[in-house]
């Protein structure tokens, strides 16, 4: 590889944009894999031990490692949202940027995420010999659990967009996975923080499931948490300004 120095060095060539079909496919596959990890590790944990604490520990550790790998692998393709709240927040914050996520991308990402989540739950059930589709009976409608979802989702959005504001998104695989692992334990809801994943988990009556009747409350609180997270980003990082072309 030839290395050049000085003012005659040619400018870096910007790589071509990833086609929307590839990006939507990455969101579908990534969300499916994430839900398969969450649901599958939950089933495995309940088969290995009756200790609920150990079950949650196994479930959270598998999710941390799985999510980190998926963000590292698919981040360069689609941004590795795997989450409609992240997608909507990305659209909102970049709506004035011609290169930002537009309505067309949102309309492709969100259905892909939901379809992937449902497919991931069905796949996990199939791998463990469970009934492929069985609505969860795990009620999660209590008020303190809904508050936990607001906190979990707000923290996730604050982390992701705070990293972007401080130009540290290269740490997202480790940082986001670590946050979700911690939020499993410090939030009362065990940190779903994701409408698509919540929908997928309603399709399995296993450790990680959520009753369909609990979905409206969870999804509503996740959307509120997303708004709170963006408000915190605006509050904490308004001093961050993109330098102009002539600024050193």
PDB file of N, CA and C in Angstrom, residues 8-101:
ATOM      1  N   UNK A   8      -0.381  17.103  -1.058  1.00  0.00           N
ATOM      2  CA  UNK A   8      -0.814  16.459  -2.297  1.00  0.00           C
ATOM      3  C   UNK A   8      -1.498  15.122  -2.053  1.00  0.00           C
ATOM      4  N   UNK A   9      -1.637  14.721  -0.786  1.00  0.00           N
ATOM      5  CA  UNK A   9      -2.278  13.443  -0.481  1.00  0.00           C
ATOM      6  C   UNK A   9      -3.738  13.491  -0.908  1.00  0.00           C
ATOM      7  N   UNK A  10      -4.206  12.517  -1.674  1.00  0.00           N
ATOM      8  CA  UNK A  10      -5.592  12.556  -2.149  1.00  0.00           C
ATOM      9  C   UNK A  10      -6.569  12.385  -0.986  1.00  0.00           C
ATOM     10  N   UNK A  11      -7.732  13.018  -1.074  1.00  0.00           N
ATOM     11  CA  UNK A  11      -8.727  12.888   0.004  1.00  0.00           C
ATOM     12  C   UNK A  11      -9.256  11.460   0.075  1.00  0.00           C
ATOM     13  N   UNK A  12      -9.672  11.070   1.281  1.00  0.00           N
ATOM     14  CA  UNK A  12     -10.232   9.732   1.473  1.00  0.00           C
ATOM     15  C   UNK A  12     -11.532   9.601   0.687  1.00  0.00           C
ATOM     16  N   UNK A  13     -11.716   8.442   0.084  1.00  0.00           N
ATOM     17  CA  UNK A  13     -12.927   8.188  -0.697  1.00  0.00           C
ATOM     18  C   UNK A  13     -14.003   7.652   0.228  1.00  0.00           C
ATOM     19  N   UNK A  14     -15.167   8.294   0.232  1.00  0.00           N
ATOM     20  CA  UNK A  14     -16.266   7.857   1.088  1.00  0.00           C
ATOM     21  C   UNK A  14     -16.868   6.581   0.513  1.00  0.00           C
ATOM     22  N   UNK A  15     -17.036   5.544   1.333  1.00  0.00           N
ATOM     23  CA  UNK A  15     -17.598   4.296   0.814  1.00  0.00           C
ATOM     24  C   UNK A  15     -19.037   4.495   0.357  1.00  0.00           C
ATOM     25  N   UNK A  16     -19.489   3.716  -0.612  1.00  0.00           N
ATOM     26  CA  UNK A  16     -20.862   3.856  -1.094  1.00  0.00           C
ATOM     27  C   UNK A  16     -21.854   3.484   0.002  1.00  0.00           C
ATOM     28  N   UNK A  17     -23.029   4.112   0.020  1.00  0.00           N
ATOM     29  CA  UNK A  17     -24.025   3.799   1.043  1.00  0.00           C
ATOM     30  C   UNK A  17     -24.519   2.353   0.919  1.00  0.00           C
ATOM     31  N   UNK A  18     -24.858   1.765   2.061  1.00  0.00           N
ATOM     32  CA  UNK A  18     -25.381   0.393   2.059  1.00  0.00           C
ATOM     33  C   UNK A  18     -26.820   0.441   1.566  1.00  0.00           C
ATOM     34  N   UNK A  19     -27.204  -0.394   0.598  1.00  0.00           N
ATOM     35  CA  UNK A  19     -28.592  -0.393   0.098  1.00  0.00           C
ATOM     36  C   UNK A  19     -29.593  -0.663   1.215  1.00  0.00           C
ATOM     37  N   UNK A  20     -30.770  -0.065   1.109  1.00  0.00           N
ATOM     38  CA  UNK A  20     -31.788  -0.200   2.143  1.00  0.00           C
ATOM     39  C   UNK A  20     -32.181  -1.658   2.356  1.00  0.00           C
ATOM     40  N   UNK A  21     -32.213  -2.439   1.301  1.00  0.00           N
ATOM     41  CA  UNK A  21     -32.573  -3.854   1.444  1.00  0.00           C
ATOM     42  C   UNK A  21     -31.599  -4.572   2.372  1.00  0.00           C
ATOM     43  N   UNK A  22     -30.314  -4.298   2.201  1.00  0.00           N
ATOM     44  CA  UNK A  22     -29.316  -4.911   3.076  1.00  0.00           C
ATOM     45  C   UNK A  22     -29.463  -4.449   4.516  1.00  0.00           C
ATOM     46  N   UNK A  23     -29.746  -3.175   4.676  1.00  0.00           N
ATOM     47  CA  UNK A  23     -29.887  -2.631   6.027  1.00  0.00           C
ATOM     48  C   UNK A  23     -31.113  -3.208   6.732  1.00  0.00           C
ATOM     49  N   UNK A  24     -32.240  -3.292   6.003  1.00  0.00           N
ATOM     50  CA  UNK A  24     -33.445  -3.865   6.604  1.00  0.00           C
ATOM     51  C   UNK A  24     -33.237  -5.341   6.933  1.00  0.00           C
ATOM     52  N   UNK A  25     -32.524  -6.045   6.061  1.00  0.00           N
ATOM     53  CA  UNK A  25     -32.233  -7.453   6.327  1.00  0.00           C
ATOM     54  C   UNK A  25     -31.360  -7.604   7.567  1.00  0.00           C
ATOM     55  N   UNK A  26     -30.395  -6.703   7.742  1.00  0.00           N
ATOM     56  CA  UNK A  26     -29.546  -6.748   8.930  1.00  0.00           C
ATOM     57  C   UNK A  26     -30.355  -6.508  10.192  1.00  0.00           C
ATOM     58  N   UNK A  27     -31.323  -5.596  10.116  1.00  0.00           N
ATOM     59  CA  UNK A  27     -32.182  -5.345  11.276  1.00  0.00           C
ATOM     60  C   UNK A  27     -33.053  -6.556  11.595  1.00  0.00           C
ATOM     61  N   UNK A  28     -33.570  -7.212  10.551  1.00  0.00           N
ATOM     62  CA  UNK A  28     -34.394  -8.402  10.773  1.00  0.00           C
ATOM     63  C   UNK A  28     -33.575  -9.530  11.383  1.00  0.00           C
ATOM     64  N   UNK A  29     -32.436  -9.827  10.770  1.00  0.00           N
ATOM     65  CA  UNK A  29     -31.595 -10.935  11.250  1.00  0.00           C
ATOM     66  C   UNK A  29     -31.040 -10.627  12.641  1.00  0.00           C
ATOM     67  N   UNK A  30     -30.593  -9.391  12.851  1.00  0.00           N
ATOM     68  CA  UNK A  30     -30.027  -9.029  14.147  1.00  0.00           C
ATOM     69  C   UNK A  30     -31.045  -9.096  15.272  1.00  0.00           C
ATOM     70  N   UNK A  31     -32.262  -8.596  15.015  1.00  0.00           N
ATOM     71  CA  UNK A  31     -33.295  -8.646  16.052  1.00  0.00           C
ATOM     72  C   UNK A  31     -33.729 -10.081  16.310  1.00  0.00           C
ATOM     73  N   UNK A  32     -33.813 -10.881  15.245  1.00  0.00           N
ATOM     74  CA  UNK A  32     -34.157 -12.293  15.416  1.00  0.00           C
ATOM     75  C   UNK A  32     -33.114 -13.008  16.265  1.00  0.00           C
ATOM     76  N   UNK A  33     -31.853 -12.763  15.978  1.00  0.00           N
ATOM     77  CA  UNK A  33     -30.786 -13.402  16.745  1.00  0.00           C
ATOM     78  C   UNK A  33     -30.803 -12.950  18.202  1.00  0.00           C
ATOM     79  N   UNK A  34     -31.059 -11.663  18.424  1.00  0.00           N
ATOM     80  CA  UNK A  34     -31.106 -11.144  19.792  1.00  0.00           C
ATOM     81  C   UNK A  34     -32.217 -11.813  20.592  1.00  0.00           C
ATOM     82  N   UNK A  35     -33.404 -11.913  20.014  1.00  0.00           N
ATOM     83  CA  UNK A  35     -34.521 -12.534  20.733  1.00  0.00           C
ATOM     84  C   UNK A  35     -34.278 -14.030  20.922  1.00  0.00           C
ATOM     85  N   UNK A  36     -33.670 -14.674  19.936  1.00  0.00           N
ATOM     86  CA  UNK A  36     -33.333 -16.090  20.092  1.00  0.00           C
ATOM     87  C   UNK A  36     -32.377 -16.287  21.262  1.00  0.00           C
ATOM     88  N   UNK A  37     -31.427 -15.370  21.418  1.00  0.00           N
ATOM     89  CA  UNK A  37     -30.491 -15.436  22.544  1.00  0.00           C
ATOM     90  C   UNK A  37     -31.236 -15.257  23.867  1.00  0.00           C
ATOM     91  N   UNK A  38     -32.092 -14.239  23.936  1.00  0.00           N
ATOM     92  CA  UNK A  38     -32.813 -13.941  25.174  1.00  0.00           C
ATOM     93  C   UNK A  38     -33.735 -15.093  25.562  1.00  0.00           C
ATOM     94  N   UNK A  39     -34.544 -15.538  24.617  1.00  0.00           N
ATOM     95  CA  UNK A  39     -35.520 -16.590  24.912  1.00  0.00           C
ATOM     96  C   UNK A  39     -34.824 -17.936  25.103  1.00  0.00           C
ATOM     97  N   UNK A  40     -33.892 -18.257  24.212  1.00  0.00           N
ATOM     98  CA  UNK A  40     -33.212 -19.547  24.300  1.00  0.00           C
ATOM     99  C   UNK A  40     -32.426 -19.711  25.581  1.00  0.00           C
ATOM    100  N   UNK A  41     -31.700 -18.662  25.984  1.00  0.00           N
ATOM    101  CA  UNK A  41     -30.924 -18.762  27.224  1.00  0.00           C
ATOM    102  C   UNK A  41     -31.842 -18.852  28.434  1.00  0.00           C
ATOM    103  N   UNK A  42     -33.020 -18.228  28.346  1.00  0.00           N
ATOM    104  CA  UNK A  42     -33.989 -18.341  29.430  1.00  0.00           C
ATOM    105  C   UNK A  42     -34.514 -19.758  29.573  1.00  0.00           C
ATOM    106  N   UNK A  43     -34.804 -20.398  28.447  1.00  0.00           N
ATOM    107  CA  UNK A  43     -35.267 -21.792  28.483  1.00  0.00           C
ATOM    108  C   UNK A  43     -34.172 -22.698  29.030  1.00  0.00           C
ATOM    109  N   UNK A  44     -32.962 -22.514  28.519  1.00  0.00           N
ATOM    110  CA  UNK A  44     -31.838 -23.338  28.974  1.00  0.00           C
ATOM    111  C   UNK A  44     -31.621 -23.179  30.472  1.00  0.00           C
ATOM    112  N   UNK A  45     -31.698 -21.957  30.958  1.00  0.00           N
ATOM    113  CA  UNK A  45     -31.464 -21.698  32.378  1.00  0.00           C
ATOM    114  C   UNK A  45     -32.494 -22.401  33.253  1.00  0.00           C
ATOM    115  N   UNK A  46     -33.764 -22.368  32.843  1.00  0.00           N
ATOM    116  CA  UNK A  46     -34.798 -23.001  33.658  1.00  0.00           C
ATOM    117  C   UNK A  46     -34.696 -24.516  33.628  1.00  0.00           C
ATOM    118  N   UNK A  47     -34.080 -25.062  32.580  1.00  0.00           N
ATOM    119  CA  UNK A  47     -33.885 -26.515  32.517  1.00  0.00           C
ATOM    120  C   UNK A  47     -32.700 -26.963  33.360  1.00  0.00           C
ATOM    121  N   UNK A  48     -31.767 -26.045  33.633  1.00  0.00           N
ATOM    122  CA  UNK A  48     -30.551 -26.405  34.362  1.00  0.00           C
ATOM    123  C   UNK A  48     -30.648 -26.161  35.863  1.00  0.00           C
ATOM    124  N   UNK A  49     -31.492 -25.206  36.270  1.00  0.00           N
ATOM    125  CA  UNK A  49     -31.575 -24.884  37.697  1.00  0.00           C
ATOM    126  C   UNK A  49     -32.958 -24.359  38.038  1.00  0.00           C
ATOM    127  N   UNK A  50     -33.360 -24.541  39.278  1.00  0.00           N
ATOM    128  CA  UNK A  50     -34.623 -23.976  39.758  1.00  0.00           C
ATOM    129  C   UNK A  50     -34.400 -22.682  40.530  1.00  0.00           C
ATOM    130  N   UNK A  51     -33.143 -22.271  40.681  1.00  0.00           N
ATOM    131  CA  UNK A  51     -32.809 -21.035  41.378  1.00  0.00           C
ATOM    132  C   UNK A  51     -33.072 -19.855  40.442  1.00  0.00           C
ATOM    133  N   UNK A  52     -34.046 -19.017  40.788  1.00  0.00           N
ATOM    134  CA  UNK A  52     -34.435 -17.909  39.904  1.00  0.00           C
ATOM    135  C   UNK A  52     -33.292 -16.919  39.723  1.00  0.00           C
ATOM    136  N   UNK A  53     -32.491 -16.723  40.761  1.00  0.00           N
ATOM    137  CA  UNK A  53     -31.355 -15.818  40.642  1.00  0.00           C
ATOM    138  C   UNK A  53     -30.342 -16.309  39.627  1.00  0.00           C
ATOM    139  N   UNK A  54     -30.042 -17.601  39.670  1.00  0.00           N
ATOM    140  CA  UNK A  54     -29.119 -18.173  38.685  1.00  0.00           C
ATOM    141  C   UNK A  54     -29.718 -18.147  37.286  1.00  0.00           C
ATOM    142  N   UNK A  55     -31.021 -18.353  37.195  1.00  0.00           N
ATOM    143  CA  UNK A  55     -31.682 -18.283  35.889  1.00  0.00           C
ATOM    144  C   UNK A  55     -31.515 -16.894  35.285  1.00  0.00           C
ATOM    145  N   UNK A  56     -31.745 -15.864  36.095  1.00  0.00           N
ATOM    146  CA  UNK A  56     -31.605 -14.502  35.593  1.00  0.00           C
ATOM    147  C   UNK A  56     -30.155 -14.177  35.264  1.00  0.00           C
ATOM    148  N   UNK A  57     -29.229 -14.693  36.066  1.00  0.00           N
ATOM    149  CA  UNK A  57     -27.811 -14.457  35.795  1.00  0.00           C
ATOM    150  C   UNK A  57     -27.411 -15.067  34.455  1.00  0.00           C
ATOM    151  N   UNK A  58     -27.826 -16.310  34.221  1.00  0.00           N
ATOM    152  CA  UNK A  58     -27.504 -16.970  32.949  1.00  0.00           C
ATOM    153  C   UNK A  58     -28.138 -16.221  31.781  1.00  0.00           C
ATOM    154  N   UNK A  59     -29.388 -15.816  31.944  1.00  0.00           N
ATOM    155  CA  UNK A  59     -30.106 -15.107  30.891  1.00  0.00           C
ATOM    156  C   UNK A  59     -29.438 -13.775  30.571  1.00  0.00           C
ATOM    157  N   UNK A  60     -29.037 -13.035  31.611  1.00  0.00           N
ATOM    158  CA  UNK A  60     -28.427 -11.724  31.391  1.00  0.00           C
ATOM    159  C   UNK A  60     -27.035 -11.846  30.776  1.00  0.00           C
ATOM    160  N   UNK A  61     -26.244 -12.814  31.216  1.00  0.00           N
ATOM    161  CA  UNK A  61     -24.898 -12.981  30.658  1.00  0.00           C
ATOM    162  C   UNK A  61     -24.960 -13.350  29.176  1.00  0.00           C
ATOM    163  N   UNK A  62     -25.848 -14.273  28.841  1.00  0.00           N
ATOM    164  CA  UNK A  62     -25.985 -14.649  27.431  1.00  0.00           C
ATOM    165  C   UNK A  62     -26.408 -13.456  26.582  1.00  0.00           C
ATOM    166  N   UNK A  63     -27.311 -12.642  27.122  1.00  0.00           N
ATOM    167  CA  UNK A  63     -27.771 -11.457  26.386  1.00  0.00           C
ATOM    168  C   UNK A  63     -26.644 -10.452  26.192  1.00  0.00           C
ATOM    169  N   UNK A  64     -25.840 -10.235  27.217  1.00  0.00           N
ATOM    170  CA  UNK A  64     -24.711  -9.310  27.113  1.00  0.00           C
ATOM    171  C   UNK A  64     -23.765  -9.733  25.999  1.00  0.00           C
ATOM    172  N   UNK A  65     -23.341 -10.986  26.015  1.00  0.00           N
ATOM    173  CA  UNK A  65     -22.392 -11.452  25.006  1.00  0.00           C
ATOM    174  C   UNK A  65     -23.023 -11.457  23.608  1.00  0.00           C
ATOM    175  N   UNK A  66     -24.258 -11.938  23.523  1.00  0.00           N
ATOM    176  CA  UNK A  66     -24.924 -11.995  22.223  1.00  0.00           C
ATOM    177  C   UNK A  66     -25.138 -10.618  21.631  1.00  0.00           C
ATOM    178  N   UNK A  67     -25.605  -9.670  22.436  1.00  0.00           N
ATOM    179  CA  UNK A  67     -25.871  -8.320  21.936  1.00  0.00           C
ATOM    180  C   UNK A  67     -24.583  -7.641  21.500  1.00  0.00           C
ATOM    181  N   UNK A  68     -23.521  -7.785  22.288  1.00  0.00           N
ATOM    182  CA  UNK A  68     -22.249  -7.173  21.914  1.00  0.00           C
ATOM    183  C   UNK A  68     -21.740  -7.664  20.578  1.00  0.00           C
ATOM    184  N   UNK A  69     -21.822  -8.969  20.350  1.00  0.00           N
ATOM    185  CA  UNK A  69     -21.369  -9.554  19.090  1.00  0.00           C
ATOM    186  C   UNK A  69     -22.226  -9.061  17.928  1.00  0.00           C
ATOM    187  N   UNK A  70     -23.535  -8.997  18.127  1.00  0.00           N
ATOM    188  CA  UNK A  70     -24.429  -8.574  17.049  1.00  0.00           C
ATOM    189  C   UNK A  70     -24.208  -7.111  16.666  1.00  0.00           C
ATOM    190  N   UNK A  71     -23.978  -6.248  17.657  1.00  0.00           N
ATOM    191  CA  UNK A  71     -23.708  -4.836  17.347  1.00  0.00           C
ATOM    192  C   UNK A  71     -22.388  -4.705  16.594  1.00  0.00           C
ATOM    193  N   UNK A  72     -21.387  -5.448  17.023  1.00  0.00           N
ATOM    194  CA  UNK A  72     -20.085  -5.404  16.359  1.00  0.00           C
ATOM    195  C   UNK A  72     -20.193  -5.881  14.913  1.00  0.00           C
ATOM    196  N   UNK A  73     -20.964  -6.933  14.698  1.00  0.00           N
ATOM    197  CA  UNK A  73     -21.086  -7.525  13.362  1.00  0.00           C
ATOM    198  C   UNK A  73     -21.941  -6.687  12.423  1.00  0.00           C
ATOM    199  N   UNK A  74     -23.096  -6.232  12.898  1.00  0.00           N
ATOM    200  CA  UNK A  74     -24.081  -5.611  12.007  1.00  0.00           C
ATOM    201  C   UNK A  74     -24.131  -4.090  12.105  1.00  0.00           C
ATOM    202  N   UNK A  75     -23.414  -3.528  13.074  1.00  0.00           N
ATOM    203  CA  UNK A  75     -23.368  -2.070  13.170  1.00  0.00           C
ATOM    204  C   UNK A  75     -22.928  -1.395  11.877  1.00  0.00           C
ATOM    205  N   UNK A  76     -21.880  -1.888  11.214  1.00  0.00           N
ATOM    206  CA  UNK A  76     -21.449  -1.252   9.966  1.00  0.00           C
ATOM    207  C   UNK A  76     -22.462  -1.370   8.825  1.00  0.00           C
ATOM    208  N   UNK A  77     -23.424  -2.278   8.947  1.00  0.00           N
ATOM    209  CA  UNK A  77     -24.420  -2.456   7.880  1.00  0.00           C
ATOM    210  C   UNK A  77     -25.613  -1.527   8.094  1.00  0.00           C
ATOM    211  N   UNK A  78     -26.259  -1.644   9.254  1.00  0.00           N
ATOM    212  CA  UNK A  78     -27.512  -0.908   9.480  1.00  0.00           C
ATOM    213  C   UNK A  78     -27.465   0.047  10.659  1.00  0.00           C
ATOM    214  N   UNK A  79     -26.373   0.025  11.407  1.00  0.00           N
ATOM    215  CA  UNK A  79     -26.335   0.768  12.652  1.00  0.00           C
ATOM    216  C   UNK A  79     -26.713  -0.086  13.844  1.00  0.00           C
ATOM    217  N   UNK A  80     -27.181  -1.315  13.578  1.00  0.00           N
ATOM    218  CA  UNK A  80     -27.530  -2.277  14.633  1.00  0.00           C
ATOM    219  C   UNK A  80     -28.498  -1.682  15.644  1.00  0.00           C
ATOM    220  N   UNK A  81     -29.623  -1.161  15.152  1.00  0.00           N
ATOM    221  CA  UNK A  81     -30.636  -0.620  16.056  1.00  0.00           C
ATOM    222  C   UNK A  81     -31.327  -1.751  16.817  1.00  0.00           C
ATOM    223  N   UNK A  82     -31.907  -2.693  16.078  1.00  0.00           N
ATOM    224  CA  UNK A  82     -32.662  -3.824  16.630  1.00  0.00           C
ATOM    225  C   UNK A  82     -33.773  -3.351  17.562  1.00  0.00           C
ATOM    226  N   UNK A  83     -34.220  -2.119  17.423  1.00  0.00           N
ATOM    227  CA  UNK A  83     -35.107  -1.517  18.406  1.00  0.00           C
ATOM    228  C   UNK A  83     -35.838  -0.329  17.780  1.00  0.00           C
ATOM    229  N   UNK A  84     -37.179  -0.376  17.687  1.00  0.00           N
ATOM    230  CA  UNK A  84     -37.911   0.746  17.093  1.00  0.00           C
ATOM    231  C   UNK A  84     -37.705   2.069  17.816  1.00  0.00           C
ATOM    232  N   UNK A  85     -37.485   2.054  19.127  1.00  0.00           N
ATOM    233  CA  UNK A  85     -37.265   3.306  19.846  1.00  0.00           C
ATOM    234  C   UNK A  85     -35.958   3.955  19.395  1.00  0.00           C
ATOM    235  N   UNK A  86     -34.914   3.140  19.205  1.00  0.00           N
ATOM    236  CA  UNK A  86     -33.637   3.671  18.716  1.00  0.00           C
ATOM    237  C   UNK A  86     -33.808   4.210  17.297  1.00  0.00           C
ATOM    238  N   UNK A  87     -34.535   3.483  16.468  1.00  0.00           N
ATOM    239  CA  UNK A  87     -34.767   3.927  15.090  1.00  0.00           C
ATOM    240  C   UNK A  87     -35.520   5.250  15.059  1.00  0.00           C
ATOM    241  N   UNK A  88     -36.586   5.363  15.852  1.00  0.00           N
ATOM    242  CA  UNK A  88     -37.361   6.604  15.880  1.00  0.00           C
ATOM    243  C   UNK A  88     -36.530   7.754  16.437  1.00  0.00           C
ATOM    244  N   UNK A  89     -35.717   7.482  17.450  1.00  0.00           N
ATOM    245  CA  UNK A  89     -34.860   8.529  18.003  1.00  0.00           C
ATOM    246  C   UNK A  89     -33.814   8.978  16.987  1.00  0.00           C
ATOM    247  N   UNK A  90     -33.283   8.014  16.230  1.00  0.00           N
ATOM    248  CA  UNK A  90     -32.304   8.344  15.185  1.00  0.00           C
ATOM    249  C   UNK A  90     -32.940   9.211  14.106  1.00  0.00           C
ATOM    250  N   UNK A  91     -34.175   8.871  13.713  1.00  0.00           N
ATOM    251  CA  UNK A  91     -34.887   9.683  12.720  1.00  0.00           C
ATOM    252  C   UNK A  91     -35.138  11.083  13.261  1.00  0.00           C
ATOM    253  N   UNK A  92     -35.587  11.192  14.503  1.00  0.00           N
ATOM    254  CA  UNK A  92     -35.939  12.494  15.064  1.00  0.00           C
ATOM    255  C   UNK A  92     -34.720  13.403  15.172  1.00  0.00           C
ATOM    256  N   UNK A  93     -33.626  12.861  15.675  1.00  0.00           N
ATOM    257  CA  UNK A  93     -32.440  13.697  15.874  1.00  0.00           C
ATOM    258  C   UNK A  93     -31.780  14.074  14.554  1.00  0.00           C
ATOM    259  N   UNK A  94     -31.982  13.280  13.514  1.00  0.00           N
ATOM    260  CA  UNK A  94     -31.343  13.571  12.234  1.00  0.00           C
ATOM    261  C   UNK A  94     -32.298  14.011  11.153  1.00  0.00           C
ATOM    262  N   UNK A  95     -33.498  14.438  11.541  1.00  0.00           N
ATOM    263  CA  UNK A  95     -34.532  14.745  10.543  1.00  0.00           C
ATOM    264  C   UNK A  95     -34.173  15.932   9.657  1.00  0.00           C
ATOM    265  N   UNK A  96     -33.270  16.802  10.112  1.00  0.00           N
ATOM    266  CA  UNK A  96     -32.854  17.959   9.303  1.00  0.00           C
ATOM    267  C   UNK A  96     -31.571  17.692   8.528  1.00  0.00           C
ATOM    268  N   UNK A  97     -31.034  16.489   8.699  1.00  0.00           N
ATOM    269  CA  UNK A  97     -29.789  16.115   8.026  1.00  0.00           C
ATOM    270  C   UNK A  97     -30.128  15.319   6.767  1.00  0.00           C
ATOM    271  N   UNK A  98     -29.714  15.798   5.577  1.00  0.00           N
ATOM    272  CA  UNK A  98     -30.016  15.063   4.344  1.00  0.00           C
ATOM    273  C   UNK A  98     -29.490  13.627   4.366  1.00  0.00           C
ATOM    274  N   UNK A  99     -28.426  13.388   5.134  1.00  0.00           N
ATOM    275  CA  UNK A  99     -27.854  12.043   5.217  1.00  0.00           C
ATOM    276  C   UNK A  99     -28.424  11.238   6.385  1.00  0.00           C
ATOM    277  N   UNK A 100     -29.347  11.846   7.130  1.00  0.00           N
ATOM    278  CA  UNK A 100     -29.918  11.168   8.284  1.00  0.00           C
ATOM    279  C   UNK A 100     -30.948  10.129   7.880  1.00  0.00           C
ATOM    280  N   UNK A 101     -31.413   9.391   8.873  1.00  0.00           N
ATOM    281  CA  UNK A 101     -32.420   8.365   8.654  1.00  0.00           C
ATOM    282  C   UNK A 101     -33.738   9.035   8.285  1.00  0.00           C
TER     283      UNK A 101
END
